[in-house]
Coordinates of N, CA and C and ligand atoms in Angstrom, one line a residue:
M603 N -52.9 -82.2 -63.1 CA -53.2 -84.0 -62.3 C -53.3 -84.8 -63.2
R604 N -52.4 -85.9 -63.8 CA -52.3 -86.8 -65.1 C -53.3 -88.2 -64.5
I605 N -53.8 -88.8 -65.3 CA -54.6 -89.9 -64.6 C -54.1 -90.5 -65.8
D606 N -53.7 -91.8 -65.2 CA -53.3 -92.9 -66.3 C -54.4 -94.5 -66.2
I607 N -54.9 -94.9 -67.2 CA -56.0 -95.8 -66.9 C -54.6 -97.2 -68.0
L608 N -54.8 -97.7 -67.4 CA -54.6 -99.3 -68.1 C -55.3 -100.5 -67.8
T609 N -55.8 -100.5 -69.2 CA -56.7 -101.5 -69.7 C -56.9 -102.4 -71.3
V610 N -57.7 -103.8 -71.3 CA -56.9 -104.1 -72.7 C -58.6 -104.0 -73.2
V611 N -59.3 -103.1 -72.9 CA -60.5 -102.5 -73.8 C -60.2 -101.0 -73.7
P612 N -59.4 -100.0 -74.2 CA -59.3 -99.1 -74.2 C -61.1 -97.8 -75.2
N613 N -61.1 -98.7 -75.9 CA -61.7 -98.3 -76.7 C -63.6 -98.0 -75.7
L614 N -63.5 -99.1 -75.1 CA -64.6 -98.9 -73.5 C -64.6 -96.8 -72.8
L615 N -63.5 -96.8 -72.8 CA -63.5 -95.5 -72.0 C -63.1 -93.6 -72.6
E616 N -63.2 -94.1 -74.2 CA -63.2 -93.3 -75.0 C -63.9 -92.0 -74.8
S617 N -65.4 -92.3 -75.0 CA -66.4 -91.4 -74.8 C -67.0 -90.8 -73.5
P618 N -66.3 -91.8 -72.5 CA -66.8 -90.7 -70.8 C -65.8 -89.8 -70.6
F619 N -65.0 -89.8 -71.4 CA -64.0 -88.5 -71.3 C -64.1 -87.2 -72.0
S620 N -65.2 -87.5 -73.4 CA -65.3 -86.9 -74.2 C -66.4 -85.7 -74.7
D621 N -66.7 -85.5 -73.2 CA -68.0 -84.5 -73.2 C -67.8 -84.3 -71.9
S622 N -68.5 -83.2 -72.0 CA -69.0 -81.9 -71.2 C -68.0 -81.7 -69.6
I623 N -68.3 -81.8 -68.2 CA -67.3 -81.4 -67.4 C -66.1 -81.9 -67.6
I624 N -66.0 -83.2 -67.9 CA -64.7 -83.9 -68.2 C -63.7 -83.6 -69.2
Q625 N -64.0 -83.1 -70.1 CA -63.7 -83.3 -71.4 C -63.1 -81.6 -71.1
R626 N -64.0 -80.5 -70.6 CA -63.6 -79.2 -70.9 C -62.5 -78.9 -69.5
A627 N -61.9 -79.6 -68.8 CA -61.1 -79.9 -68.0 C -60.3 -80.3 -68.4
Q628 N -60.4 -81.4 -69.2 CA -58.8 -81.2 -70.2 C -58.5 -80.7 -71.2
D629 N -59.6 -79.7 -71.7 CA -58.9 -78.8 -72.7 C -58.2 -77.4 -71.8
N630 N -59.2 -77.0 -70.2 CA -58.7 -76.7 -69.6 C -57.3 -76.5 -69.0
G631 N -56.6 -77.8 -69.0 CA -55.4 -78.3 -68.9 C -55.1 -78.1 -67.3
V632 N -56.9 -78.9 -66.6 CA -56.4 -79.1 -65.2 C -56.5 -80.5 -64.8
V633 N -57.2 -81.3 -66.1 CA -55.8 -82.6 -65.2 C -55.8 -83.3 -67.2
E634 N -55.1 -83.8 -66.8 CA -54.6 -84.9 -68.4 C -55.2 -86.5 -67.8
I635 N -55.9 -87.0 -69.0 CA -56.4 -88.3 -68.7 C -55.7 -89.3 -70.1
C636 N -55.0 -90.1 -69.9 CA -54.1 -90.6 -70.9 C -55.0 -92.3 -71.1
V637 N -55.4 -93.3 -71.5 CA -55.7 -94.2 -71.7 C -54.5 -95.5 -72.3
H638 N -54.7 -96.4 -71.8 CA -53.3 -97.2 -72.2 C -53.7 -98.7 -72.8
D639 N -53.6 -99.3 -74.0 CA -54.2 -100.6 -73.8 C -53.1 -101.4 -73.3
I640 N -53.1 -102.1 -72.6 CA -51.7 -102.9 -71.7 C -51.1 -103.8 -72.9
R641 N -52.5 -104.4 -74.0 CA -51.2 -105.0 -75.2 C -50.4 -104.9 -75.8
D642 N -50.2 -103.6 -75.8 CA -49.0 -102.8 -76.2 C -47.7 -102.8 -75.1
W643 N -47.6 -103.6 -74.2 CA -46.3 -103.8 -73.8 C -46.4 -105.4 -73.6
S644 N -47.0 -106.1 -74.1 CA -47.2 -107.5 -74.0 C -46.0 -108.7 -75.0
Q645 N -44.9 -109.1 -74.4 CA -44.2 -110.1 -74.8 C -44.3 -110.7 -75.9
D646 N -45.3 -111.0 -75.7 CA -46.1 -112.3 -75.8 C -46.3 -112.2 -77.5
K647 N -45.5 -113.2 -78.7 CA -46.0 -112.8 -79.8 C -47.1 -112.7 -80.7
H648 N -47.8 -113.4 -79.7 CA -49.7 -112.6 -80.3 C -50.6 -112.3 -79.2
K649 N -49.2 -111.0 -78.8 CA -49.7 -110.3 -77.6 C -51.0 -110.5 -76.6
K650 N -50.6 -111.3 -76.0 CA -51.6 -112.3 -75.2 C -51.5 -111.6 -73.7
V651 N -52.0 -111.4 -73.2 CA -52.3 -110.6 -72.0 C -52.5 -111.2 -70.9
D652 N -53.0 -113.0 -71.1 CA -53.9 -113.2 -69.9 C -53.6 -114.7 -70.1
D653 N -53.7 -115.6 -69.3 CA -53.4 -117.3 -68.8 C -54.4 -118.0 -68.0
E654 N -54.2 -119.3 -68.3 CA -54.7 -120.2 -67.4 C -55.0 -119.6 -65.4
P655 N -55.8 -120.1 -65.0 CA -55.1 -120.2 -63.6 C -54.5 -121.2 -62.8
F656 N -53.6 -121.0 -62.4 CA -53.1 -122.3 -61.3 C -54.3 -122.9 -60.6
G657 N -54.2 -124.3 -60.0 CA -55.6 -124.8 -59.7 C -56.4 -125.8 -60.4
G658 N -56.5 -125.3 -61.7 CA -57.2 -126.1 -62.3 C -58.7 -125.3 -62.4
I659 N -58.3 -124.0 -62.2 CA -60.3 -123.3 -62.0 C -60.0 -122.9 -63.5
A660 N -61.5 -122.7 -63.6 CA -62.0 -122.4 -64.5 C -61.7 -121.0 -65.0
G661 N -62.0 -120.6 -66.1 CA -61.4 -118.9 -66.4 C -60.1 -118.3 -66.7
M662 N -60.4 -117.0 -66.7 CA -58.4 -116.6 -67.6 C -57.8 -115.6 -66.3
V663 N -56.8 -115.5 -66.7 CA -56.0 -114.5 -65.2 C -55.4 -113.6 -66.2
M664 N -55.2 -112.7 -65.7 CA -53.8 -111.4 -66.5 C -52.8 -111.3 -66.5
T665 N -51.9 -111.6 -66.8 CA -50.7 -111.7 -66.4 C -50.1 -110.9 -65.7
I666 N -48.7 -111.3 -65.6 CA -47.8 -109.8 -64.7 C -47.5 -109.5 -65.5
Q667 N -46.6 -110.0 -66.5 CA -45.3 -109.5 -67.4 C -46.4 -108.2 -68.0
P668 N -47.1 -107.9 -68.7 CA -47.5 -106.5 -69.8 C -47.5 -105.1 -68.5
I669 N -48.3 -106.0 -67.6 CA -49.3 -104.6 -66.5 C -47.9 -104.4 -65.6
L670 N -47.2 -105.2 -65.6 CA -45.7 -104.7 -64.8 C -44.7 -104.1 -65.5
D671 N -44.7 -104.3 -66.9 CA -44.1 -103.0 -67.6 C -44.8 -102.2 -67.9
A672 N -46.4 -102.1 -67.8 CA -46.8 -101.1 -68.4 C -46.7 -99.8 -67.2
V673 N -46.7 -100.0 -66.1 CA -46.7 -99.7 -64.5 C -45.4 -98.9 -64.5
N674 N -44.0 -99.6 -65.0 CA -42.6 -99.4 -64.6 C -42.0 -98.3 -66.0
A675 N -43.2 -98.3 -67.0 CA -42.8 -97.7 -68.0 C -42.8 -96.1 -67.4
L676 N -44.7 -95.8 -67.0 CA -45.2 -95.0 -66.5 C -44.2 -93.9 -65.4
R677 N -44.1 -95.0 -64.7 CA -43.3 -94.6 -63.2 C -42.1 -94.1 -63.2
S678 N -41.2 -94.6 -64.4 CA -40.1 -93.8 -64.7 C -40.1 -92.5 -65.1
E679 N -41.3 -92.1 -65.9 CA -41.8 -90.6 -66.2 C -42.5 -89.9 -65.3
R680 N -42.7 -90.5 -64.0 CA -43.4 -89.7 -63.1 C -43.8 -90.3 -62.2
T681 N -44.0 -89.5 -60.6 CA -44.6 -90.2 -59.7 C -45.9 -90.7 -59.0
Y682 N -46.5 -91.2 -58.9 CA -48.0 -91.7 -59.1 C -48.2 -91.4 -56.8
S683 N -49.2 -90.7 -56.9 CA -49.4 -91.1 -55.2 C -50.1 -92.6 -55.0
E684 N -50.8 -93.2 -55.7 CA -51.8 -94.1 -55.7 C -51.4 -95.0 -57.1
I685 N -51.3 -96.3 -57.1 CA -51.7 -96.9 -58.2 C -52.8 -98.2 -58.0
I686 N -54.2 -97.6 -58.2 CA -55.3 -98.2 -57.7 C -55.9 -99.7 -58.8
Y687 N -56.5 -100.9 -58.3 CA -56.5 -101.6 -58.8 C -58.3 -101.5 -58.3
L688 N -59.2 -101.4 -59.7 CA -60.3 -101.7 -59.6 C -61.2 -102.7 -59.6
T689 N -61.7 -103.6 -58.7 CA -62.0 -104.4 -58.4 C -63.3 -104.8 -57.5
P690 N -63.9 -105.5 -57.9 CA -65.4 -105.6 -56.6 C -65.4 -106.3 -55.0
D691 N -64.3 -106.3 -55.2 CA -63.6 -106.8 -53.6 C -62.8 -105.7 -52.8
G692 N -62.9 -104.6 -53.0 CA -62.1 -103.8 -52.6 C -62.6 -102.8 -51.9
E693 N -62.2 -101.6 -51.5 CA -62.3 -100.6 -50.6 C -63.9 -99.8 -51.4
P694 N -65.0 -100.0 -50.6 CA -66.2 -99.9 -51.0 C -65.9 -98.1 -51.3
L695 N -66.1 -97.9 -52.4 CA -65.2 -95.6 -52.6 C -67.2 -95.2 -52.1
K696 N -65.8 -94.1 -51.5 CA -67.0 -93.0 -50.9 C -66.7 -92.1 -51.7
Q697 N -66.7 -90.6 -51.5 CA -66.7 -89.2 -51.7 C -65.8 -88.8 -50.6
A698 N -65.3 -89.1 -49.3 CA -64.4 -88.9 -49.1 C -63.2 -89.3 -49.6
R699 N -62.8 -90.5 -49.8 CA -61.4 -90.8 -50.4 C -61.8 -90.2 -51.8
V700 N -62.9 -89.9 -52.4 CA -62.6 -89.3 -54.0 C -62.0 -87.2 -54.1
N701 N -62.4 -87.3 -52.3 CA -62.0 -86.0 -52.6 C -60.4 -86.2 -51.7
Q702 N -59.6 -87.2 -51.3 CA -58.7 -87.2 -50.9 C -57.5 -87.4 -52.1
L703 N -58.1 -88.1 -53.1 CA -57.5 -88.6 -54.7 C -57.2 -87.4 -55.3
S704 N -58.4 -86.7 -55.4 CA -58.4 -85.3 -56.3 C -57.0 -84.3 -55.5
I705 N -56.9 -84.0 -54.3 CA -55.5 -83.5 -54.2 C -54.3 -83.8 -54.0
S706 N -54.3 -85.7 -54.4 CA -52.7 -86.5 -54.0 C -51.9 -86.3 -54.6
G707 N -52.3 -86.3 -55.8 CA -51.2 -85.5 -57.6 C -52.2 -86.9 -58.3
N708 N -51.1 -87.6 -59.1 CA -51.2 -88.4 -60.3 C -51.2 -89.4 -59.9
V709 N -52.2 -90.1 -60.3 CA -53.3 -91.7 -59.8 C -53.0 -92.4 -61.6
M710 N -52.4 -93.2 -60.8 CA -52.5 -94.5 -62.0 C -54.0 -96.2 -62.1
M711 N -54.5 -95.7 -62.9 CA -55.7 -97.0 -62.3 C -55.2 -98.1 -63.6
I712 N -55.7 -99.8 -62.6 CA -55.4 -100.9 -63.4 C -56.6 -101.3 -63.9
C713 N -57.5 -101.7 -64.7 CA -59.0 -102.2 -64.8 C -58.6 -103.4 -65.4
G714 N -59.1 -104.6 -64.2 CA -59.2 -105.7 -64.3 C -60.0 -106.4 -65.3
H715 N -59.8 -107.7 -65.9 CA -60.7 -108.3 -66.7 C -60.7 -110.1 -66.4
Y716 N -61.6 -110.5 -67.5 CA -61.8 -111.8 -66.8 C -61.9 -112.2 -65.6
K717 N -61.0 -113.4 -64.6 CA -61.0 -113.4 -63.6 C -60.5 -112.4 -62.6
G718 N -59.3 -111.7 -63.5 CA -58.8 -110.4 -62.9 C -57.4 -110.7 -63.2
I719 N -56.3 -109.4 -62.2 CA -54.9 -109.8 -62.1 C -54.8 -110.5 -61.6
D720 N -53.3 -111.4 -61.6 CA -52.5 -112.5 -60.5 C -52.4 -111.5 -59.6
E721 N -51.9 -112.0 -58.5 CA -52.4 -111.7 -56.7 C -51.0 -111.0 -56.3
R722 N -49.8 -111.6 -57.3 CA -48.5 -111.1 -56.9 C -48.6 -109.3 -57.6
L723 N -49.6 -109.1 -58.5 CA -49.6 -107.8 -58.9 C -50.7 -107.0 -57.4
R724 N -50.7 -107.8 -56.6 CA -51.7 -107.0 -56.2 C -50.9 -106.8 -55.1
Q725 N -50.2 -108.0 -54.3 CA -49.6 -107.9 -53.2 C -48.0 -106.5 -53.1
H726 N -47.5 -106.3 -54.9 CA -46.7 -106.0 -55.1 C -46.5 -104.5 -55.6
V727 N -47.4 -104.2 -56.5 CA -47.4 -103.1 -57.0 C -49.2 -102.2 -56.8
I728 N -50.2 -102.4 -56.7 CA -51.5 -101.5 -56.3 C -50.7 -101.4 -54.5
T729 N -51.3 -99.8 -54.6 CA -51.5 -99.2 -53.6 C -52.7 -99.6 -53.0
L730 N -54.0 -99.2 -53.6 CA -54.8 -99.1 -53.3 C -56.1 -99.8 -54.1
E731 N -56.7 -100.8 -53.4 CA -58.2 -101.4 -54.4 C -59.6 -100.7 -54.2
L732 N -59.7 -100.6 -55.4 CA -61.8 -99.8 -54.8 C -62.8 -100.3 -55.5
S733 N -63.9 -100.6 -55.0 CA -64.9 -101.2 -55.4 C -65.8 -100.0 -56.0
I734 N -66.9 -100.3 -56.8 CA -67.9 -99.1 -56.9 C -69.6 -99.1 -56.6
G735 N -69.5 -100.7 -55.7 CA -70.9 -100.9 -55.1 C -70.9 -102.5 -55.5
D736 N -71.8 -103.0 -54.6 CA -72.0 -104.2 -54.4 C -72.8 -105.5 -55.4
Y737 N -71.9 -104.8 -57.0 CA -72.3 -106.1 -58.3 C -71.5 -106.0 -58.7
V738 N -71.2 -107.0 -59.4 CA -70.1 -107.4 -60.4 C -70.3 -106.7 -62.0
L739 N -69.2 -105.8 -62.4 CA -69.1 -105.3 -63.7 C -68.2 -106.2 -64.5
S740 N -68.2 -106.4 -66.3 CA -67.5 -106.9 -66.5 C -66.1 -107.2 -66.8
G741 N -65.6 -105.7 -66.2 CA -64.6 -105.7 -66.0 C -64.5 -104.2 -65.0
G742 N -63.3 -104.0 -64.9 CA -62.7 -102.7 -64.5 C -63.0 -101.3 -65.1
E743 N -63.5 -101.1 -66.7 CA -63.3 -99.6 -66.6 C -64.6 -98.8 -66.4
L744 N -65.9 -99.6 -66.7 CA -66.3 -98.6 -66.0 C -66.4 -97.7 -64.9
A745 N -66.0 -98.8 -63.9 CA -65.6 -98.1 -62.4 C -64.4 -97.5 -62.7
A746 N -63.6 -97.2 -63.5 CA -61.9 -96.4 -63.5 C -63.1 -95.2 -64.3
A747 N -64.2 -95.0 -65.3 CA -64.5 -93.8 -65.2 C -65.3 -93.3 -64.6
V748 N -66.3 -94.2 -63.7 CA -66.5 -93.9 -62.4 C -66.0 -92.7 -61.4
L749 N -64.6 -93.0 -61.1 CA -64.2 -92.9 -60.2 C -63.1 -91.8 -60.9
T750 N -63.0 -92.0 -62.2 CA -62.0 -90.1 -63.0 C -63.6 -89.2 -63.0
D751 N -64.5 -89.6 -63.1 CA -65.3 -88.6 -63.3 C -65.5 -87.6 -62.4
A752 N -65.9 -88.8 -61.0 CA -65.9 -88.3 -59.8 C -64.6 -87.1 -59.0
I753 N -63.5 -88.0 -59.4 CA -62.1 -87.0 -59.0 C -61.8 -85.6 -59.7
V754 N -62.4 -85.6 -61.3 CA -62.0 -84.4 -62.0 C -63.3 -83.6 -61.8
R755 N -64.6 -83.9 -61.7 CA -65.6 -83.0 -61.1 C -65.0 -82.7 -60.3
I756 N -64.5 -82.2 -59.4 CA -64.6 -81.4 -58.1 C -63.0 -80.9 -58.0
L757 N -61.9 -80.7 -59.3 CA -60.5 -80.4 -59.4 C -60.7 -78.8 -59.8
P758 N -59.9 -77.8 -58.8 CA -60.2 -76.6 -58.8 C -60.9 -76.4 -60.7
G759 N -61.7 -75.8 -61.3 CA -61.4 -74.4 -62.6 C -62.2 -76.1 -63.5
A760 N -62.6 -77.1 -63.1 CA -63.4 -78.3 -63.7 C -64.6 -77.6 -63.7
I761 N -65.3 -77.0 -62.5 CA -67.4 -76.7 -62.9 C -67.1 -75.4 -62.8
G762 N -67.8 -74.7 -63.9 CA -67.4 -73.2 -63.7 C -68.1 -72.9 -62.5
D763 N -69.1 -73.0 -61.7 CA -70.0 -72.5 -60.5 C -68.9 -73.8 -59.1
E764 N -68.1 -72.6 -58.9 CA -67.1 -73.4 -57.7 C -67.9 -73.8 -56.7
Q765 N -69.1 -72.8 -56.3 CA -69.9 -73.0 -55.1 C -70.8 -74.4 -55.3
S766 N -71.0 -74.9 -56.4 CA -71.9 -76.4 -57.0 C -71.3 -77.3 -56.6
A767 N -69.8 -77.9 -56.6 CA -69.8 -79.3 -56.7 C -69.8 -78.9 -54.7
L768 N -69.3 -78.4 -53.9 CA -69.7 -78.1 -52.7 C -70.9 -78.7 -52.2
T769 N -71.7 -78.7 -52.8 CA -73.1 -78.7 -52.0 C -74.1 -79.6 -53.1
D770 N -73.0 -80.4 -53.8 CA -73.5 -81.6 -53.8 C -74.4 -82.9 -52.6
S771 N -74.8 -84.2 -53.4 CA -75.1 -85.1 -52.3 C -74.1 -85.2 -51.4
F772 N -74.0 -86.2 -50.4 CA -72.5 -86.7 -49.5 C -71.3 -85.2 -49.8
Q773 N -71.2 -84.3 -50.2 CA -70.4 -83.5 -49.9 C -70.0 -83.4 -48.0
D774 N -71.3 -83.0 -47.4 CA -71.4 -82.8 -46.0 C -72.0 -84.4 -45.2
D775 N -71.9 -85.5 -46.1 CA -72.7 -86.5 -45.4 C -74.4 -86.5 -45.2
L776 N -74.7 -85.4 -46.3 CA -76.2 -85.5 -46.5 C -76.9 -85.4 -48.0
L777 N -77.5 -85.9 -47.9 CA -78.2 -85.8 -49.5 C -78.7 -84.6 -50.1
A778 N -78.9 -84.1 -51.2 CA -79.3 -83.5 -51.8 C -80.2 -82.5 -51.5
P779 N -80.7 -81.3 -50.8 CA -82.4 -81.3 -51.1 C -83.0 -81.1 -52.2
P780 N -84.9 -80.8 -52.3 CA -85.0 -80.8 -53.7 C -84.7 -79.5 -54.4
I781 N -84.4 -79.5 -55.5 CA -84.3 -77.8 -56.6 C -85.7 -78.2 -57.3
Y782 N -86.0 -76.8 -58.1 CA -86.9 -76.1 -59.1 C -86.5 -75.5 -59.3
T783 N -87.4 -75.0 -60.6 CA -86.9 -74.0 -61.8 C -88.3 -73.9 -62.3
R784 N -88.5 -72.8 -63.1 CA -89.2 -72.0 -64.2 C -89.9 -73.1 -64.5
P785 N -91.4 -73.6 -65.0 CA -92.1 -71.8 -64.2 C -92.7 -72.9 -63.0
A786 N -93.4 -71.5 -61.9 CA -93.6 -71.7 -60.6 C -95.0 -72.3 -60.7
N787 N -95.7 -72.5 -61.4 CA -96.4 -73.6 -61.6 C -96.9 -74.2 -62.4
Y788 N -96.5 -75.2 -62.8 CA -96.8 -76.5 -64.1 C -97.9 -76.9 -63.7
N789 N -99.3 -76.3 -64.9 CA -100.7 -77.3 -64.4 C -100.9 -77.2 -63.4
G790 N -100.4 -76.1 -62.7 CA -101.3 -77.1 -60.8 C -99.6 -77.4 -59.7
W791 N -98.8 -78.4 -60.4 CA -97.4 -78.7 -59.9 C -96.7 -77.4 -59.1
E792 N -97.0 -77.0 -57.9 CA -96.4 -76.1 -57.3 C -94.9 -75.8 -57.0
V793 N -94.0 -75.2 -56.9 CA -93.2 -74.8 -56.5 C -93.3 -74.2 -54.6
P794 N -92.7 -74.8 -54.2 CA -92.7 -74.4 -52.5 C -92.9 -72.9 -52.0
E795 N -93.6 -72.4 -51.5 CA -94.0 -71.1 -51.3 C -92.6 -70.3 -51.0
I796 N -91.8 -71.0 -49.9 CA -90.5 -70.5 -49.3 C -89.7 -70.1 -50.5
L797 N -89.4 -71.0 -51.0 CA -88.2 -70.8 -52.3 C -89.0 -69.7 -53.1
R798 N -89.7 -68.9 -52.9 CA -90.0 -67.6 -53.7 C -90.5 -66.3 -52.9
S799 N -89.8 -66.6 -51.4 CA -89.9 -65.9 -50.7 C -89.0 -64.6 -50.7
G800 N -87.8 -64.5 -51.1 CA -86.9 -63.9 -51.2 C -86.1 -63.7 -49.8
D801 N -86.4 -65.0 -49.5 CA -85.8 -64.8 -47.4 C -84.8 -65.6 -47.4
H802 N -83.2 -64.9 -47.5 CA -82.7 -66.0 -48.1 C -82.0 -67.0 -46.7
A803 N -82.0 -66.3 -45.7 CA -81.7 -66.9 -44.3 C -83.1 -68.3 -44.1
A804 N -84.5 -68.4 -44.2 CA -85.6 -68.6 -44.2 C -85.1 -70.0 -45.4
I805 N -84.4 -69.5 -46.6 CA -84.6 -70.5 -47.7 C -83.2 -71.4 -47.2
E806 N -81.8 -71.2 -46.5 CA -81.0 -71.9 -46.7 C -81.7 -73.0 -44.9
K807 N -82.3 -71.8 -44.5 CA -82.9 -73.1 -43.1 C -83.5 -74.4 -43.5
W808 N -84.2 -73.8 -44.4 CA -85.2 -75.3 -45.2 C -84.7 -76.0 -45.8
M809 N -83.3 -75.8 -46.3 CA -83.3 -76.4 -47.6 C -82.1 -77.4 -46.7
E810 N -81.7 -76.6 -45.4 CA -80.8 -77.8 -44.2 C -81.8 -78.8 -44.0
Q811 N -82.8 -78.7 -43.2 CA -84.1 -79.0 -43.3 C -84.5 -80.2 -44.0
Q812 N -84.7 -80.0 -45.0 CA -85.2 -80.8 -46.1 C -84.0 -81.8 -46.1
A813 N -83.0 -81.4 -46.7 CA -81.6 -82.3 -46.5 C -82.0 -83.4 -45.7
Y814 N -81.8 -83.0 -44.6 CA -81.7 -83.7 -43.2 C -82.5 -84.7 -43.1
D815 N -84.0 -84.3 -43.8 CA -85.0 -85.3 -44.0 C -85.1 -86.5 -44.9
R816 N -84.3 -85.6 -45.8 CA -84.9 -86.9 -47.2 C -83.8 -88.2 -46.4
T817 N -82.1 -87.5 -46.3 CA -81.3 -88.7 -45.9 C -81.8 -89.4 -44.8
K818 N -82.6 -88.8 -43.6 CA -83.2 -89.8 -42.5 C -84.4 -90.6 -43.4
S819 N -84.5 -90.0 -44.4 CA -85.2 -91.3 -44.5 C -85.5 -92.1 -46.0
R820 N -84.4 -91.6 -46.8 CA -83.7 -92.6 -47.6 C -82.8 -93.2 -47.1
R821 N -81.4 -92.5 -46.7 CA -80.5 -93.2 -46.2 C -79.6 -93.2 -44.2
P822 N -80.7 -93.5 -43.7 CA -80.5 -93.0 -42.1 C -78.8 -93.4 -41.9
D823 N -78.2 -94.6 -43.0 CA -76.8 -95.4 -42.3 C -75.9 -93.8 -42.5
L824 N -76.0 -93.0 -43.5 CA -75.5 -91.4 -43.9 C -75.5 -91.0 -42.2
L825 N -76.3 -91.3 -41.5 CA -76.2 -90.3 -40.1 C -75.6 -91.0 -38.8
Q826 N -75.3 -91.9 -39.1 CA -74.7 -92.9 -38.3 C -73.2 -92.2 -38.9
K827 N -72.0 -91.6 -38.2 CA -71.1 -91.0 -38.7 C -69.9 -92.0 -38.6
D828 N -69.1 -92.4 -40.0 CA -67.9 -93.1 -39.6 C -68.8 -94.6 -40.1
S829 N -70.0 -94.6 -40.8 CA -70.5 -95.8 -41.4 C -69.7 -95.7 -42.6
Ligands
6GU1535 CL1 -64.2 -101.5 -59.4 N1 -64.5 -104.0 -61.1 C1 -65.6 -105.1 -61.1 N2 -65.2 -105.7 -62.7 N3 -67.1 -104.8 -60.7 C2 -67.3 -104.2 -59.9 C3 -66.5 -102.9 -59.4 C4 -65.1 -102.7 -59.5 N4 -66.7 -101.8 -58.7 C5 -68.0 -103.2 -58.9 N5 -68.5 -104.0 -59.4

């Protein structure tokens, strides 16, 4: 899978992908992540990528030309299943969408800055608009990093322990149950007895119940299917 990210601040996207699971996935050829500076495609003599909005509105808007030329250059090299625009007014990102994208083929992500991109790009070029939550970021870059991380970590071969990604919170619409490690007693703080019982069937049942109870008290909305 290849992920191309278009941004005017490529530096912002350097460190999120250069460590841990995401770096290892790239080293192992599981994914190729390519960050592009939209400015490189600007035909303006000062490499401008934005302009004033029509209508006398304050702020700046990212222009069509550099973004469209970048998209077309990349599209001429390979096919993309989605061209995603990261924007606070997009579809709220959920695990189901992440799962679907992880098996869909190459994806392109476009990070908005300033007041965003010209609406005509959204109409004619963008195929999917995603938001990572109901708050405003200064640009789409951190959202693109979040989306990329979520996609890459579930690609086959990204996580050593194949079972692990399947037992995450949200993968079955439930939050994850509590988890413990040694020592079993830390100055009087005890690990639940059942986890040390060796009874695997009972442990599994306990974990399912804990996941359900935790979801019910913290995120009852998740128990209402399709909400
Ligand atoms: Cl995708 N972009 C920006 N700028 N802000 C956000 C967001 C995206 N998702 C939540 N807030």
